[in-house]
Amino acid sequence: MNQKILTYLSIILGIIFIVGAVVYWIVPAGSLPSFMPGFIEGSTKIHFKHGLGSGILGLTLFAYAWFRSGKK
């Protein structure tokens, strides 16, 4: 039972991190929500590295869920 919960949790977190990566790549730093790292008031800079890190983490969580849900 705990295996399924961990798999579903990693899928949900993977989706959140992928969405975060897209937000970092599309929205300038001055328009980011203030709770996100990289928020700089009035800045027009795009945080590519933040988005790349978030995207890699999201894909890693998807890979983890995929391997955990495979046949034993």
Short mmCIF file of C-alpha atoms in Angstrom, two decimals:
data_model
loop_
_atom_site.label_atom_id
_atom_site.label_comp_id
_atom_site.label_asym_id
_atom_site.label_seq_id
_atom_site.Cartn_x
_atom_site.Cartn_y
_atom_site.Cartn_z
CA MET A 1 0.00 0.00 0.00
CA ASN A 2 2.80 2.46 0.86
CA GLN A 3 4.43 1.70 -2.51
CA LYS A 4 1.38 3.04 -4.37
CA ILE A 5 1.20 6.17 -2.21
CA LEU A 6 4.88 6.91 -2.86
CA THR A 7 4.40 6.35 -6.60
CA TYR A 8 1.38 8.66 -6.78
CA LEU A 9 3.14 11.28 -4.67
CA SER A 10 6.16 11.28 -6.98
CA ILE A 11 3.86 11.68 -10.02
CA ILE A 12 2.09 14.65 -8.42
CA LEU A 13 5.38 16.28 -7.41
CA GLY A 14 6.78 15.62 -10.90
CA ILE A 15 3.84 17.48 -12.45
CA ILE A 16 4.31 20.39 -10.04
CA PHE A 17 8.03 20.68 -10.86
CA ILE A 18 7.42 20.49 -14.64
CA VAL A 19 4.81 23.25 -14.36
CA GLY A 20 7.30 25.26 -12.29
CA ALA A 21 9.92 24.82 -15.02
CA VAL A 22 7.52 26.15 -17.66
CA VAL A 23 6.68 29.13 -15.43
CA TYR A 24 10.38 29.93 -14.97
CA TRP A 25 10.96 29.79 -18.75
CA ILE A 26 7.95 31.92 -19.70
CA VAL A 27 7.48 34.48 -16.90
CA PRO A 28 10.08 37.22 -16.19
CA ALA A 29 11.58 37.34 -12.69
CA GLY A 30 9.61 40.46 -11.80
CA SER A 31 6.30 38.76 -12.59
CA LEU A 32 6.96 35.50 -10.75
CA PRO A 33 4.84 34.78 -7.68
CA SER A 34 6.68 36.16 -4.66
CA PHE A 35 6.93 32.73 -2.99
CA MET A 36 9.03 31.29 -5.86
CA PRO A 37 12.82 31.48 -5.60
CA GLY A 38 14.24 33.96 -8.08
CA PHE A 39 11.59 36.65 -7.67
CA ILE A 40 13.20 40.05 -8.26
CA GLU A 41 10.88 43.01 -8.22
CA GLY A 42 10.90 44.90 -11.53
CA SER A 43 13.27 42.48 -13.28
CA THR A 44 12.71 41.34 -16.87
CA LYS A 45 15.27 38.51 -16.67
CA ILE A 46 14.20 34.90 -17.33
CA HIS A 47 15.58 32.33 -14.89
CA PHE A 48 16.65 29.60 -17.32
CA LYS A 49 18.77 27.67 -14.80
CA HIS A 50 15.96 27.61 -12.22
CA GLY A 51 13.66 26.20 -14.89
CA LEU A 52 16.23 23.66 -16.02
CA GLY A 53 16.74 22.41 -12.46
CA SER A 54 13.01 22.19 -11.86
CA GLY A 55 12.48 20.35 -15.14
CA ILE A 56 15.24 17.83 -14.42
CA LEU A 57 13.84 17.19 -10.96
CA GLY A 58 10.35 16.69 -12.40
CA LEU A 59 11.60 14.22 -15.01
CA THR A 60 13.58 12.38 -12.33
CA LEU A 61 10.43 12.01 -10.24
CA PHE A 62 8.55 10.66 -13.27
CA ALA A 63 11.33 8.13 -13.90
CA TYR A 64 11.23 7.08 -10.25
CA ALA A 65 7.45 6.54 -10.44
CA TRP A 66 7.84 4.58 -13.67
CA PHE A 67 10.41 2.19 -12.20
CA ARG A 68 8.45 1.79 -8.95
CA SER A 69 5.24 0.92 -10.79
CA GLY A 70 6.82 -1.78 -12.97
CA LYS A 71 6.36 -5.51 -12.54
CA LYS A 72 8.30 -7.07 -9.72
#
